[in-house]
Amino acid sequence: MPSAHALFADGVEPVGSRLRRPRLSLGASAAEIRRTQSIGLDGWLDEQFAMPRGQSHVDWMVGRGYNVGAFVNSRAEASHSIWRAFITRPDQLRQRMTYALSQIFVISASTITVPCPSIGAGHFMDVLETHAFGRFRDLLEAVTLSPAMGAYLSMRGSQKADLATGRQPDENYAREVMQRFTIGLTTLEPDGTPRLANGAPIETYGPADVSGLARALTGWDVVSGPGIDPATEARAITPMQPIAARHETGEKRFLGTVVPAGTGARETLSIALDTLVAHPNVGPFIGRPLIQRLVCSNPSPDYVRRVAAVFADNGARVRGDLKAVLRAILTDPEARWPDTRTAGAKLTEPVLRFTQWARAFGVTSPSGAWAIGDAAAQSATDYKALVCVFLLGGNDNGNTVVPYDDATHQAYATVRGGLALPRSASRTTTSSRPGRPAIPRVRPRAGADAWGTCSPRTTRPRPSPASAPAAHRCS
């Protein structure tokens, strides 16, 4: 069994030199690592699965007044709440799974047109949190009916066909729920490899299936009516409701399923989602990206097959038990002792590197806002992200990216105080030097030569841990 430290560490392990380090958490303090050493991996998993959820994103944002005044049209505060949860919440495994699911079930606050779009985006994260350890079927329905997803993939407002005007049901969500969320484009073997016919992949669905499923998903929109104030966050956080007059009541056919004429919108949706979840592709199709988000970038077919088998049956004849699937992913032999030459490597994502650092060194938010901005934004108010990311309380150094042009560097230096790196000690993102290559990907976002990378650590050494402050703060 790997050491407890392996539960929280990051990086890519050299071939054969160390045990694989599963990404079970968003980071840990020394005390948490010691505790996990005492209870072991299985004990830690049991503890995390039993841990209640913390404060929801919606409750936190409403509690801070983000549903009134100028915030009614804002789209920024959901990210603040997400950072708060990732850095402070004790239910780390739920947060880790939520983050993984959010990379599969994707939405954008920019498409939410009802009041309080930021709270709507936060509600979507709450949906993922709620079902992170539940049944995949329940998760899929909650995602399907969330106003955020309804707006993003345009199921909201899709109506039955009108021959007089030429209107047809919107096919966007019908296509994406198959292609991205459940069965994929090609028929899979239980180990996730494509099933072939005459040497060619077999398509899982065709245009008729898309059209039939689109007809089945008509008639849904955000809530309205008595008790619903359209000027509040209510329509952004309440599951969509069916409007009978907009639903296609004729017979629908898709994926070998026939929905009889006259079937209502709710029952039709239930039949559609049951059909999708029962498809044999779902286990390997969902299992593989979850492994990739949590453990390794290139899992072996055997690893995928073992996880897909648990998705199909958790041992109690329950299909799609995400808690069982998550345990299978994290306790699989390839998660503990992989062959890093083939499947074991995974580069830790920037979000996880940041949260691991933040949790290890006790980052706090004195204002309570957790307003960690976009590190590539050219606004002085967004330097909080850059200001936070420094090592052991020392100077901005190593791979930190800082503003380079005079005006924005001055704003950065004002916020950072005496710890700011002088402009003369950095290089533009087009420059390179030994150990510090150019960063071309920064330039399209910030503009040519608008940002610089900090000097090597040898220029301005880090202080020892003993001299570091007890807690770091941002925002």
Short mmCIF file of C-alpha atoms in Angstrom, two decimals:
data_model
loop_
_atom_site.label_atom_id
_atom_site.label_comp_id
_atom_site.label_asym_id
_atom_site.label_seq_id
_atom_site.Cartn_x
_atom_site.Cartn_y
_atom_site.Cartn_z
CA MET A 1 0.00 0.00 0.00
CA PRO A 2 1.35 3.47 -0.79
CA SER A 3 2.31 5.82 1.96
CA ALA A 4 -0.17 8.44 3.06
CA HIS A 5 2.04 11.12 1.58
CA ALA A 6 1.36 9.54 -1.81
CA LEU A 7 -2.31 10.38 -1.42
CA PHE A 8 -1.58 14.06 -1.70
CA ALA A 9 1.67 14.45 -3.63
CA ASP A 10 1.99 15.71 -7.17
CA GLY A 11 4.40 15.43 -10.08
CA VAL A 12 5.29 12.69 -12.52
CA GLU A 13 7.24 9.78 -11.08
CA PRO A 14 10.34 8.51 -12.91
CA VAL A 15 10.00 5.00 -14.32
CA GLY A 16 10.13 2.41 -11.57
CA SER A 17 11.47 4.81 -8.95
CA ARG A 18 8.37 5.41 -6.82
CA LEU A 19 4.88 4.21 -6.19
CA ARG A 20 2.21 5.86 -8.29
CA ARG A 21 0.66 8.82 -6.51
CA PRO A 22 -3.13 8.90 -6.97
CA ARG A 23 -4.72 12.33 -6.91
CA LEU A 24 -7.19 11.63 -4.13
CA SER A 25 -7.28 15.12 -2.72
CA LEU A 26 -6.80 18.79 -3.43
CA GLY A 27 -3.85 19.03 -1.06
CA ALA A 28 -3.05 18.37 2.57
CA SER A 29 -1.36 19.82 5.61
CA ALA A 30 1.33 17.90 7.47
CA ALA A 31 -1.24 16.98 10.13
CA GLU A 32 -3.60 15.51 7.53
CA ILE A 33 -0.78 13.47 6.04
CA ARG A 34 0.13 12.08 9.46
CA ARG A 35 -3.49 11.18 10.14
CA THR A 36 -3.80 9.35 6.84
CA GLN A 37 -0.65 7.42 7.64
CA SER A 38 -2.36 6.19 10.78
CA ILE A 39 -5.69 5.13 9.19
CA GLY A 40 -4.49 3.98 5.77
CA LEU A 41 -5.97 4.42 2.31
CA ASP A 42 -9.13 2.39 2.91
CA GLY A 43 -9.77 4.17 6.19
CA TRP A 44 -9.30 7.54 4.54
CA LEU A 45 -11.71 6.61 1.76
CA ASP A 46 -14.33 5.41 4.25
CA GLU A 47 -13.97 8.63 6.21
CA GLN A 48 -14.30 10.78 3.11
CA PHE A 49 -17.31 8.91 1.76
CA ALA A 50 -19.09 9.35 5.10
CA MET A 51 -18.25 13.03 5.43
CA PRO A 52 -21.24 15.39 4.97
CA ARG A 53 -21.14 18.12 2.36
CA GLY A 54 -20.09 21.56 3.44
CA GLN A 55 -21.86 24.80 2.63
CA SER A 56 -23.23 24.80 -0.91
CA HIS A 57 -22.12 27.27 -3.55
CA VAL A 58 -25.62 28.71 -3.82
CA ASP A 59 -25.95 29.23 -0.06
CA TRP A 60 -22.51 30.86 0.16
CA MET A 61 -23.17 33.26 -2.73
CA VAL A 62 -26.67 34.17 -1.56
CA GLY A 63 -25.29 34.66 1.95
CA ARG A 64 -22.84 37.20 0.58
CA GLY A 65 -25.55 39.08 -1.29
CA TYR A 66 -24.51 38.02 -4.76
CA ASN A 67 -28.19 37.78 -5.78
CA VAL A 68 -29.00 41.48 -5.51
CA GLY A 69 -27.93 44.78 -7.04
CA ALA A 70 -25.14 44.77 -9.60
CA PHE A 71 -24.43 41.10 -8.86
CA VAL A 72 -27.68 40.06 -10.56
CA ASN A 73 -25.92 40.20 -13.93
CA SER A 74 -22.46 39.11 -12.76
CA ARG A 75 -20.74 35.91 -13.84
CA ALA A 76 -17.60 36.08 -11.69
CA GLU A 77 -18.56 34.97 -8.19
CA ALA A 78 -19.05 31.28 -8.94
CA SER A 79 -15.29 30.89 -9.45
CA HIS A 80 -14.67 32.53 -6.08
CA SER A 81 -16.95 30.01 -4.39
CA ILE A 82 -15.24 27.14 -6.19
CA TRP A 83 -11.81 28.27 -4.96
CA ARG A 84 -13.26 28.57 -1.45
CA ALA A 85 -14.54 24.99 -1.58
CA PHE A 86 -11.39 23.56 -3.15
CA ILE A 87 -9.10 25.23 -0.61
CA THR A 88 -11.10 25.00 2.63
CA ARG A 89 -13.73 22.28 2.55
CA PRO A 90 -12.87 19.08 4.49
CA ASP A 91 -14.83 16.82 2.09
CA GLN A 92 -11.83 16.66 -0.21
CA LEU A 93 -12.68 13.49 -2.09
CA ARG A 94 -16.12 14.87 -2.98
CA GLN A 95 -14.48 18.08 -4.19
CA ARG A 96 -11.91 16.11 -6.18
CA MET A 97 -14.65 14.03 -7.82
CA THR A 98 -16.69 17.17 -8.49
CA TYR A 99 -13.72 18.73 -10.26
CA ALA A 100 -13.29 15.57 -12.36
CA LEU A 101 -16.98 15.50 -13.27
CA SER A 102 -16.91 19.20 -14.19
CA GLN A 103 -14.39 18.35 -16.90
CA ILE A 104 -16.82 15.84 -18.39
CA PHE A 105 -20.11 17.67 -17.89
CA VAL A 106 -19.12 21.14 -19.07
CA ILE A 107 -21.19 24.36 -18.93
CA SER A 108 -20.46 28.07 -19.18
CA ALA A 109 -21.90 30.90 -17.08
CA SER A 110 -21.71 33.11 -20.17
CA THR A 111 -24.66 31.27 -21.75
CA ILE A 112 -27.00 31.64 -18.75
CA THR A 113 -29.41 34.43 -19.60
CA VAL A 114 -31.71 34.42 -16.56
CA PRO A 115 -30.86 36.66 -13.55
CA CYS A 116 -27.90 35.63 -11.35
CA PRO A 117 -25.93 33.58 -13.90
CA SER A 118 -23.04 33.21 -11.48
CA ILE A 119 -25.32 31.60 -8.93
CA GLY A 120 -26.65 29.39 -11.72
CA ALA A 121 -23.11 28.22 -12.43
CA GLY A 122 -22.59 27.61 -8.72
CA HIS A 123 -25.79 25.59 -8.64
CA PHE A 124 -24.42 23.38 -11.43
CA MET A 125 -21.36 22.64 -9.28
CA ASP A 126 -23.73 21.85 -6.42
CA VAL A 127 -25.47 19.35 -8.70
CA LEU A 128 -22.16 17.60 -9.37
CA GLU A 129 -21.30 17.63 -5.66
CA THR A 130 -24.67 16.23 -4.68
CA HIS A 131 -24.36 13.24 -7.01
CA ALA A 132 -20.59 12.72 -6.87
CA PHE A 133 -21.00 9.55 -4.77
CA GLY A 134 -24.47 8.62 -6.01
CA ARG A 135 -25.96 6.86 -9.02
CA PHE A 136 -24.88 7.92 -12.50
CA ARG A 137 -28.52 7.78 -13.64
CA ASP A 138 -29.51 10.38 -11.02
CA LEU A 139 -26.52 12.55 -11.91
CA LEU A 140 -27.42 12.46 -15.60
CA GLU A 141 -31.00 13.55 -14.94
CA ALA A 142 -29.93 16.36 -12.61
CA VAL A 143 -27.40 17.59 -15.18
CA THR A 144 -29.96 17.35 -17.99
CA LEU A 145 -32.53 19.44 -16.13
CA SER A 146 -30.14 22.02 -14.71
CA PRO A 147 -30.80 25.50 -16.10
CA ALA A 148 -27.08 25.95 -16.77
CA MET A 149 -26.90 22.87 -18.99
CA GLY A 150 -30.25 23.73 -20.57
CA ALA A 151 -28.78 27.06 -21.64
CA TYR A 152 -25.33 25.78 -22.63
CA LEU A 153 -26.50 22.97 -24.91
CA SER A 154 -29.81 24.64 -25.82
CA MET A 155 -32.26 22.00 -24.60
CA ARG A 156 -34.02 24.84 -22.82
CA GLY A 157 -36.82 26.10 -25.05
CA SER A 158 -36.63 23.23 -27.58
CA GLN A 159 -40.12 22.72 -29.00
CA LYS A 160 -41.95 20.15 -31.07
CA ALA A 161 -41.87 20.48 -34.83
CA ASP A 162 -44.11 22.98 -36.59
CA LEU A 163 -44.71 22.09 -40.22
CA ALA A 164 -46.21 25.49 -40.99
CA THR A 165 -43.07 27.40 -39.98
CA GLY A 166 -40.51 24.67 -40.63
CA ARG A 167 -39.42 24.67 -36.97
CA GLN A 168 -37.65 21.51 -35.80
CA PRO A 169 -36.61 20.38 -32.30
CA ASP A 170 -33.16 21.51 -31.24
CA GLU A 171 -30.77 18.56 -31.65
CA ASN A 172 -27.80 19.96 -29.74
CA TYR A 173 -28.31 18.30 -26.36
CA ALA A 174 -29.61 15.09 -27.92
CA ARG A 175 -26.34 14.75 -29.81
CA GLU A 176 -24.06 15.83 -26.98
CA VAL A 177 -25.68 13.70 -24.26
CA MET A 178 -24.83 10.68 -26.39
CA GLN A 179 -21.49 11.79 -27.80
CA ARG A 180 -20.01 13.41 -24.66
CA PHE A 181 -21.87 12.20 -21.61
CA THR A 182 -22.85 8.54 -22.11
CA ILE A 183 -22.11 6.32 -25.10
CA GLY A 184 -19.64 8.08 -27.38
CA LEU A 185 -19.32 7.82 -31.14
CA THR A 186 -18.21 4.20 -31.52
CA THR A 187 -19.19 0.89 -29.96
CA LEU A 188 -16.71 -0.13 -27.27
CA GLU A 189 -15.45 -3.39 -25.87
CA PRO A 190 -15.69 -3.68 -22.06
CA ASP A 191 -12.06 -2.50 -21.86
CA GLY A 192 -12.79 0.72 -23.75
CA THR A 193 -11.18 -0.28 -27.04
CA PRO A 194 -13.26 0.11 -30.22
CA ARG A 195 -15.28 -2.86 -31.41
CA LEU A 196 -14.59 -3.44 -35.11
CA ALA A 197 -16.55 -4.82 -38.01
CA ASN A 198 -14.48 -5.67 -41.07
CA GLY A 199 -11.66 -3.68 -39.53
CA ALA A 200 -13.70 -0.49 -39.04
CA PRO A 201 -15.28 1.03 -35.89
CA ILE A 202 -19.03 0.58 -35.42
CA GLU A 203 -21.01 3.77 -34.92
CA THR A 204 -23.14 3.88 -31.79
CA TYR A 205 -25.85 6.09 -33.26
CA GLY A 206 -26.95 7.74 -36.47
CA PRO A 207 -28.90 10.83 -37.60
CA ALA A 208 -32.25 9.11 -36.98
CA ASP A 209 -31.27 8.45 -33.34
CA VAL A 210 -30.32 12.11 -32.87
CA SER A 211 -33.59 13.30 -34.35
CA GLY A 212 -35.65 10.81 -32.35
CA LEU A 213 -33.95 11.70 -29.08
CA ALA A 214 -34.28 15.42 -29.82
CA ARG A 215 -38.03 14.97 -30.22
CA ALA A 216 -38.08 13.13 -26.88
CA LEU A 217 -36.34 16.06 -25.15
CA THR A 218 -38.72 18.80 -26.29
CA GLY A 219 -40.86 20.95 -24.01
CA TRP A 220 -38.45 21.88 -21.20
CA ASP A 221 -37.77 25.42 -19.96
CA VAL A 222 -36.79 27.31 -16.81
CA VAL A 223 -39.43 27.52 -14.10
CA SER A 224 -42.09 30.20 -14.10
CA GLY A 225 -45.46 30.87 -12.57
CA PRO A 226 -46.85 31.55 -9.07
CA GLY A 227 -44.20 31.81 -6.38
CA ILE A 228 -41.36 32.32 -8.85
CA ASP A 229 -39.91 35.83 -8.93
CA PRO A 230 -38.26 36.16 -12.37
CA ALA A 231 -35.97 38.91 -11.05
CA THR A 232 -34.28 36.61 -8.51
CA GLU A 233 -31.96 33.61 -8.74
CA ALA A 234 -34.93 31.20 -8.64
CA ARG A 235 -34.91 30.33 -12.33
CA ALA A 236 -31.14 29.81 -12.32
CA ILE A 237 -31.17 27.21 -9.52
CA THR A 238 -34.44 25.31 -10.00
CA PRO A 239 -34.57 22.27 -12.33
CA MET A 240 -36.28 22.98 -15.63
CA GLN A 241 -39.97 22.15 -15.90
CA PRO A 242 -41.94 20.64 -18.81
CA ILE A 243 -44.42 22.68 -20.80
CA ALA A 244 -46.95 20.20 -22.21
CA ALA A 245 -47.93 22.32 -25.20
CA ARG A 246 -44.31 22.39 -26.45
CA HIS A 247 -43.60 18.67 -26.05
CA GLU A 248 -43.69 16.31 -29.01
CA THR A 249 -46.41 13.77 -28.20
CA GLY A 250 -45.99 11.57 -31.26
CA GLU A 251 -44.07 8.32 -31.29
CA LYS A 252 -40.30 8.66 -30.80
CA ARG A 253 -37.62 6.12 -31.78
CA PHE A 254 -33.92 6.14 -30.85
CA LEU A 255 -31.25 3.56 -30.02
CA GLY A 256 -33.72 0.72 -30.49
CA THR A 257 -36.21 2.21 -28.03
CA VAL A 258 -39.75 3.20 -28.93
CA VAL A 259 -41.62 5.81 -26.87
CA PRO A 260 -45.35 5.41 -27.55
CA ALA A 261 -47.41 8.32 -28.82
CA GLY A 262 -49.09 10.30 -26.07
CA THR A 263 -46.29 9.80 -23.53
CA GLY A 264 -45.71 12.93 -21.41
CA ALA A 265 -42.48 14.89 -21.19
CA ARG A 266 -41.36 13.56 -17.79
CA GLU A 267 -41.99 9.93 -18.62
CA THR A 268 -40.37 10.35 -22.01
CA LEU A 269 -37.28 11.86 -20.39
CA SER A 270 -37.12 8.96 -17.95
CA ILE A 271 -37.30 6.43 -20.79
CA ALA A 272 -34.61 8.30 -22.73
CA LEU A 273 -32.17 8.49 -19.81
CA ASP A 274 -32.82 4.86 -18.82
CA THR A 275 -32.02 3.83 -22.39
CA LEU A 276 -28.75 5.77 -22.41
CA VAL A 277 -27.55 4.57 -19.01
CA ALA A 278 -28.35 0.94 -19.85
CA HIS A 279 -26.12 1.05 -22.95
CA PRO A 280 -23.04 -1.18 -22.48
CA ASN A 281 -20.75 1.62 -23.67
CA VAL A 282 -21.37 3.84 -20.64
CA GLY A 283 -19.12 2.00 -18.17
CA PRO A 284 -15.92 2.14 -20.23
CA PHE A 285 -16.84 5.46 -21.83
CA ILE A 286 -17.22 7.24 -18.47
CA GLY A 287 -14.73 5.12 -16.55
CA ARG A 288 -11.77 5.98 -18.76
CA PRO A 289 -11.99 9.79 -18.46
CA LEU A 290 -12.54 9.49 -14.71
CA ILE A 291 -9.33 7.45 -14.45
CA GLN A 292 -7.60 10.07 -16.58
CA ARG A 293 -8.79 12.94 -14.39
CA LEU A 294 -7.92 11.18 -11.14
CA VAL A 295 -4.98 8.83 -11.64
CA CYS A 296 -3.19 8.51 -14.99
CA SER A 297 -3.42 9.91 -18.48
CA ASN A 298 -3.21 6.66 -20.40
CA PRO A 299 -4.88 3.83 -18.45
CA SER A 300 -4.45 0.32 -19.75
CA PRO A 301 -7.43 -1.53 -21.26
CA ASP A 302 -7.38 -3.91 -18.26
CA TYR A 303 -7.68 -0.98 -15.86
CA VAL A 304 -10.64 0.40 -17.82
CA ARG A 305 -12.25 -3.04 -17.95
CA ARG A 306 -12.04 -3.51 -14.18
CA VAL A 307 -13.59 -0.09 -13.53
CA ALA A 308 -16.30 -0.62 -16.17
CA ALA A 309 -17.23 -3.93 -14.52
CA VAL A 310 -17.85 -2.10 -11.24
CA PHE A 311 -19.92 0.49 -13.09
CA ALA A 312 -22.04 -2.34 -14.51
CA ASP A 313 -22.48 -4.02 -11.11
CA ASN A 314 -21.26 -2.73 -7.76
CA GLY A 315 -21.61 -6.20 -6.25
CA ALA A 316 -25.21 -5.57 -5.21
CA ARG A 317 -26.65 -5.51 -8.76
CA VAL A 318 -26.64 -1.72 -8.85
CA ARG A 319 -25.52 -0.09 -12.11
CA GLY A 320 -23.70 3.23 -12.13
CA ASP A 321 -22.80 3.42 -8.42
CA LEU A 322 -20.26 6.26 -8.58
CA LYS A 323 -19.00 5.66 -5.05
CA ALA A 324 -18.09 2.09 -5.99
CA VAL A 325 -16.60 3.27 -9.27
CA LEU A 326 -14.48 5.88 -7.51
CA ARG A 327 -13.22 3.36 -4.97
CA ALA A 328 -12.38 0.95 -7.78
CA ILE A 329 -10.42 3.65 -9.62
CA LEU A 330 -8.41 4.71 -6.59
CA THR A 331 -7.66 1.25 -5.19
CA ASP A 332 -6.88 -0.50 -8.47
CA PRO A 333 -3.44 -2.10 -8.70
CA GLU A 334 -2.52 0.30 -11.49
CA ALA A 335 -3.36 3.25 -9.24
CA ARG A 336 -1.07 1.91 -6.52
CA TRP A 337 1.71 0.18 -8.42
CA PRO A 338 1.57 1.13 -12.11
CA ASP A 339 3.99 0.51 -14.90
CA THR A 340 4.94 4.13 -15.51
CA ARG A 341 6.56 3.17 -18.79
CA THR A 342 3.12 2.69 -20.35
CA ALA A 343 0.23 4.16 -18.38
CA GLY A 344 1.26 5.53 -15.03
CA ALA A 345 2.35 9.09 -15.81
CA LYS A 346 0.14 12.09 -15.23
CA LEU A 347 1.15 15.72 -15.11
CA THR A 348 -0.60 17.54 -12.28
CA GLU A 349 -2.94 20.24 -13.54
CA PRO A 350 -2.30 23.89 -12.56
CA VAL A 351 -5.53 24.05 -10.53
CA LEU A 352 -4.42 21.08 -8.44
CA ARG A 353 -0.89 22.41 -8.01
CA PHE A 354 -2.35 25.64 -6.69
CA THR A 355 -4.82 23.99 -4.29
CA GLN A 356 -2.14 21.60 -3.02
CA TRP A 357 0.09 24.54 -2.21
CA ALA A 358 -2.80 26.53 -0.71
CA ARG A 359 -3.91 23.70 1.57
CA ALA A 360 -0.38 22.82 2.61
CA PHE A 361 0.36 26.36 3.76
CA GLY A 362 -3.03 27.37 5.12
CA VAL A 363 -4.12 30.02 2.61
CA THR A 364 -6.95 32.16 3.97
CA SER A 365 -9.15 34.98 2.66
CA PRO A 366 -9.37 37.79 5.26
CA SER A 367 -12.17 39.46 3.31
CA GLY A 368 -14.04 36.17 2.99
CA ALA A 369 -14.52 36.82 -0.73
CA TRP A 370 -11.98 34.31 -2.10
CA ALA A 371 -11.64 36.61 -5.10
CA ILE A 372 -8.82 34.75 -6.77
CA GLY A 373 -8.72 36.22 -10.26
CA ASP A 374 -7.49 35.13 -13.64
CA ALA A 375 -3.71 35.04 -13.51
CA ALA A 376 -3.48 36.19 -17.13
CA ALA A 377 -5.85 39.14 -16.82
CA GLN A 378 -4.35 42.62 -17.20
CA SER A 379 -6.32 44.19 -14.39
CA ALA A 380 -4.76 45.23 -11.09
CA THR A 381 -7.71 43.71 -9.24
CA ASP A 382 -6.89 40.32 -10.76
CA TYR A 383 -3.34 40.17 -9.44
CA LYS A 384 -4.61 38.40 -6.33
CA ALA A 385 -3.99 35.07 -8.02
CA LEU A 386 -0.40 36.02 -8.76
CA VAL A 387 0.03 37.59 -5.37
CA CYS A 388 -1.06 34.35 -3.70
CA VAL A 389 1.25 32.03 -5.58
CA PHE A 390 4.59 32.39 -3.90
CA LEU A 391 6.73 29.83 -2.13
CA LEU A 392 7.04 29.63 1.65
CA GLY A 393 6.24 33.31 2.11
CA GLY A 394 9.21 34.43 0.06
CA ASN A 395 9.71 36.53 -3.03
CA ASP A 396 7.98 35.93 -6.34
CA ASN A 397 10.41 33.55 -7.98
CA GLY A 398 10.85 30.37 -9.98
CA ASN A 399 8.12 29.96 -12.58
CA THR A 400 5.90 32.82 -11.42
CA VAL A 401 4.51 35.01 -14.21
CA VAL A 402 4.32 38.73 -13.46
CA PRO A 403 3.28 41.87 -15.43
CA TYR A 404 6.12 43.17 -17.54
CA ASP A 405 5.04 46.50 -19.04
CA ASP A 406 5.55 49.60 -16.85
CA ALA A 407 1.96 50.47 -15.98
CA THR A 408 0.71 47.02 -15.04
CA HIS A 409 3.96 46.08 -13.31
CA GLN A 410 3.50 49.09 -11.05
CA ALA A 411 -0.01 47.90 -10.13
CA TYR A 412 1.37 44.43 -9.39
CA ALA A 413 4.19 45.87 -7.27
CA THR A 414 1.74 48.00 -5.28
CA VAL A 415 -0.34 44.96 -4.37
CA ARG A 416 2.67 42.71 -3.74
CA GLY A 417 4.63 45.23 -1.69
CA GLY A 418 8.21 44.44 -0.78
CA LEU A 419 7.95 40.90 -2.10
CA ALA A 420 7.40 42.03 -5.71
CA LEU A 421 10.01 41.07 -8.26
CA PRO A 422 11.62 44.15 -9.89
CA ARG A 423 10.83 44.53 -13.55
CA SER A 424 14.55 44.47 -14.29
CA ALA A 425 14.82 40.97 -12.83
CA SER A 426 12.27 39.39 -15.17
CA ARG A 427 12.27 38.53 -18.84
CA THR A 428 9.46 38.84 -21.36
CA THR A 429 7.51 35.76 -22.36
CA THR A 430 9.33 35.79 -25.68
CA SER A 431 12.70 35.45 -23.94
CA SER A 432 14.43 32.30 -22.83
CA ARG A 433 17.42 31.48 -20.68
CA PRO A 434 18.94 28.34 -19.19
CA GLY A 435 16.28 26.52 -17.25
CA ARG A 436 13.61 29.10 -18.12
CA PRO A 437 12.23 28.65 -21.64
CA ALA A 438 9.93 31.14 -23.33
CA ILE A 439 6.21 30.90 -22.55
CA PRO A 440 4.51 31.46 -25.91
CA ARG A 441 1.10 30.33 -24.66
CA VAL A 442 0.88 33.32 -22.34
CA ARG A 443 1.30 35.84 -25.13
CA PRO A 444 -2.02 35.37 -26.98
CA ARG A 445 -3.90 36.05 -23.74
CA ALA A 446 -1.85 38.98 -22.46
CA GLY A 447 -0.36 40.52 -25.56
CA ALA A 448 3.21 40.41 -26.83
CA ASP A 449 5.79 41.18 -24.15
CA ALA A 450 3.12 42.18 -21.63
CA TRP A 451 4.23 39.58 -19.11
CA GLY A 452 7.54 38.37 -17.80
CA THR A 453 8.86 35.30 -16.04
CA CYS A 454 10.71 35.68 -12.79
CA SER A 455 14.42 35.25 -12.34
CA PRO A 456 15.86 31.87 -11.37
CA ARG A 457 15.63 31.10 -7.68
CA THR A 458 19.37 31.51 -7.34
CA THR A 459 18.87 35.25 -7.87
CA ARG A 460 16.54 35.65 -4.91
CA PRO A 461 16.64 32.59 -2.66
CA ARG A 462 13.60 31.35 -0.82
CA PRO A 463 13.54 31.66 2.96
CA SER A 464 13.68 28.51 5.02
CA PRO A 465 10.38 26.96 6.17
CA ALA A 466 11.14 28.06 9.72
CA SER A 467 11.00 31.71 8.67
CA ALA A 468 7.77 31.35 6.68
CA PRO A 469 4.58 32.80 8.07
CA ALA A 470 2.08 30.37 9.64
CA ALA A 471 -0.60 31.20 7.09
CA HIS A 472 -0.71 32.75 3.67
CA ARG A 473 -3.49 34.98 2.53
CA CYS A 474 -5.10 35.95 -0.72
CA SER A 475 -7.85 38.47 -1.48
#
